[in-house]
Coordinates of C-alpha atoms in Angstrom, one line a residue:
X1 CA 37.0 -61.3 -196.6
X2 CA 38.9 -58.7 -193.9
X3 CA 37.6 -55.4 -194.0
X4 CA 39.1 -52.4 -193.1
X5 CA 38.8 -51.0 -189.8
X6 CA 35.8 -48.9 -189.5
X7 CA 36.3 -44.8 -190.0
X8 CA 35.0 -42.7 -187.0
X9 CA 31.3 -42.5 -187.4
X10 CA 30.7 -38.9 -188.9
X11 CA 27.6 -38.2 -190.2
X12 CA 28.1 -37.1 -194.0
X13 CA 26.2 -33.6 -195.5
X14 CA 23.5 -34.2 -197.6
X15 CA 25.2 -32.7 -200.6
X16 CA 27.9 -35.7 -200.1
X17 CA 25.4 -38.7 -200.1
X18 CA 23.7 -36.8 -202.9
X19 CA 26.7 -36.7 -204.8
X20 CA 27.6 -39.9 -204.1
X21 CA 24.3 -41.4 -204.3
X22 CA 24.1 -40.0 -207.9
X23 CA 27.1 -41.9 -209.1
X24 CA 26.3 -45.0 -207.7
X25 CA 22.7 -44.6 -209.4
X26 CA 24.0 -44.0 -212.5
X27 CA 26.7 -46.5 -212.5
X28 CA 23.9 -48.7 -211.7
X29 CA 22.0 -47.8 -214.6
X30 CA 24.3 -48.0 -217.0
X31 CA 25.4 -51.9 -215.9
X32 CA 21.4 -52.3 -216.0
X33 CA 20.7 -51.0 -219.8
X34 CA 24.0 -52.9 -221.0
X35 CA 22.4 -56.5 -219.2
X36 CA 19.8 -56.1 -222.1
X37 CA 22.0 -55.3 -224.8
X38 CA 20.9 -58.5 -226.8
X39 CA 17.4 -57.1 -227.0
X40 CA 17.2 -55.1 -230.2
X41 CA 15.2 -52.0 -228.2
X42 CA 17.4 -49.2 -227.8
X43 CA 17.0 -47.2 -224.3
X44 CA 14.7 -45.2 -225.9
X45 CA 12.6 -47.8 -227.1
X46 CA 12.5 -49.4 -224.1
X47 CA 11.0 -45.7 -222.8
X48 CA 8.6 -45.7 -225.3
X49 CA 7.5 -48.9 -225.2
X50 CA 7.0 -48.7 -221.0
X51 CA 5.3 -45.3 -221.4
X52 CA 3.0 -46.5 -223.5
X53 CA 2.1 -50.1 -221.8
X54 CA 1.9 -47.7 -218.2
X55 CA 0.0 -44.9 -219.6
X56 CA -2.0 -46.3 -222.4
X57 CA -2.2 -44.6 -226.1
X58 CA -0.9 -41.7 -226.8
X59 CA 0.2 -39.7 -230.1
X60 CA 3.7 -38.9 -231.5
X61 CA 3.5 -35.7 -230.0
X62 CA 2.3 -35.9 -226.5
X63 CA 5.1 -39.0 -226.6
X64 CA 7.9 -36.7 -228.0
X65 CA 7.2 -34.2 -225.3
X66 CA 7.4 -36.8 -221.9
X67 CA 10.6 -38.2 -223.7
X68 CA 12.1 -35.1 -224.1
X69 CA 12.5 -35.2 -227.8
X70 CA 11.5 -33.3 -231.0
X71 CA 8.4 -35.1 -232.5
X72 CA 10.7 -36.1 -235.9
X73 CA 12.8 -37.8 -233.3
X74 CA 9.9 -39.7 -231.6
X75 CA 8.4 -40.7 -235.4
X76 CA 11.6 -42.2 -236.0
X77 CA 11.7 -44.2 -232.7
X78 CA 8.0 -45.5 -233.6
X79 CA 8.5 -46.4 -237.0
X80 CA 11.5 -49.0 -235.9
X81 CA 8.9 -50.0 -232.7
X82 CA 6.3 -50.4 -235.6
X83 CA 8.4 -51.9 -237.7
X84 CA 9.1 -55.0 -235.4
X85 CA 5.5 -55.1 -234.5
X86 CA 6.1 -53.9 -231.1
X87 CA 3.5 -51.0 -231.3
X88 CA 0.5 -50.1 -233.4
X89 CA -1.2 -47.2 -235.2
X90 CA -4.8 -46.6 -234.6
X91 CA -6.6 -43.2 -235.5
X92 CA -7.0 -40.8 -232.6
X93 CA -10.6 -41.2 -231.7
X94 CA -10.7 -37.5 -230.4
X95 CA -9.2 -36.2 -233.8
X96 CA -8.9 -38.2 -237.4
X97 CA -6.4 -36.5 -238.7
X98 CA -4.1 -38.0 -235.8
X99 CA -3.1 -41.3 -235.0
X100 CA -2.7 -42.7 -231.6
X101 CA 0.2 -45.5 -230.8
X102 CA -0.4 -48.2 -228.4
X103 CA 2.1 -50.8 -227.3
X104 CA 1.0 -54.3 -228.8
X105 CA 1.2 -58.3 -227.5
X106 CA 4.9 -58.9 -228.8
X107 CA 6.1 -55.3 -227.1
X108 CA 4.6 -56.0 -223.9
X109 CA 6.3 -59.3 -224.4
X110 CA 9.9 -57.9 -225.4
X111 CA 9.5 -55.2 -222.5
X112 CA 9.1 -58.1 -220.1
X113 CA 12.2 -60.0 -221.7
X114 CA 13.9 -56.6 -221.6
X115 CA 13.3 -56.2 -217.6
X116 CA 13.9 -59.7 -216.6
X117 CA 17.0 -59.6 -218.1
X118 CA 18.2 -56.6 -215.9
X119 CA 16.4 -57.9 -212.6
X120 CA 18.3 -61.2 -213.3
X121 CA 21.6 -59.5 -213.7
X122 CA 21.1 -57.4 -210.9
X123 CA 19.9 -60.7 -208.4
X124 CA 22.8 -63.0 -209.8
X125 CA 25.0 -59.8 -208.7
X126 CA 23.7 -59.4 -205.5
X127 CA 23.6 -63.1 -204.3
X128 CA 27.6 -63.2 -206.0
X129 CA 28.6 -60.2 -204.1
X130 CA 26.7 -59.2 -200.5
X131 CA 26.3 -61.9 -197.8
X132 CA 23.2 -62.0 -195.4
X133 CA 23.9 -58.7 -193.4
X134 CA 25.0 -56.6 -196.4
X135 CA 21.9 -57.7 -198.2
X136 CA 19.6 -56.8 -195.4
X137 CA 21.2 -53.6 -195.4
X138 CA 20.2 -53.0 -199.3
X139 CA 16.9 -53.9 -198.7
X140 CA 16.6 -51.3 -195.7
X141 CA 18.1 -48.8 -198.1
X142 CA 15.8 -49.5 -200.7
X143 CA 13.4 -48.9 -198.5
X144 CA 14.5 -45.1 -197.7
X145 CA 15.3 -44.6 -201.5
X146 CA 11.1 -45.4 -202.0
X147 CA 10.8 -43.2 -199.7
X148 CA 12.8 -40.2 -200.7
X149 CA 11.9 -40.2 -204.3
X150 CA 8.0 -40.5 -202.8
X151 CA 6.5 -43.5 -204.3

């Protein structure tokens, strides 16, 4: 493959690679939730289900609130998780008028099916698309992303 002479190095501004860097990231994002798209969790589901297997229990409300939604919303989204058997309801030991919902066997399960689909996609994409050197090159940026978002 011939690539195009290289540009005259200029280092960009920070608000261009941010601007670009968002793009990318969401372009990303979108090709990874569509490599899933057989799984019958919507995005939000997926959310739920990985908040609740990273965090532990938690009610409909405290869950609403970290997903950004109104609790009606969130009972909606747990009855269909509940539904499939992908979470359960267990009174809130602090409170019995509450319930607490935790992520069961089968949703930890369809949340691993769920991200092995995407890291598949995105491997089979990277070994079809980026030799040696251009792969080495996403691995040292991946390294600076980690960085820059601090984890």
């Amino acid at each position: 493959m011939t690539r195009p002479p290289a540009a005259t190095p200029v280092d960009p501004t920070a608000e261009q690679v941010a601007n670009d860097l968002a793009g990318v990231v969401g372009r990303l994002l979108r090709r990874l939730r569509s490599s899933s798209s057989e799984s019958l969790l919507t995005p939000t589901q997926r959310s739920v289900l990985a908040r609740l297997e990273d965090g532990g229990p938690a009610t409909t409300a405290a869950l609403a609130r970290a997903e950004f939604v109104r609790p009606q919303s969130m009972r909606l989204t747990l009855g269909a998780l509940e539904e499939q058997g992908l979470v359960e309801r267990a009174p809130d030991p602090d409170d019995g008028r509450k319930s607490v919902m935790s992520i069961t066997v089968d949703g930890r399960a369809t949340l691993a099916q769920v991200r092995a689909a995407k890291r598949n996609w995105l491997a089979e994409a990277i070994a079809a698309e980026l030799d040696g050197a251009e792969r080495r090159t996403v691995a040292e940026a991946t390294v600076l992303l980690d960085r820059l978002v601090g984890s």
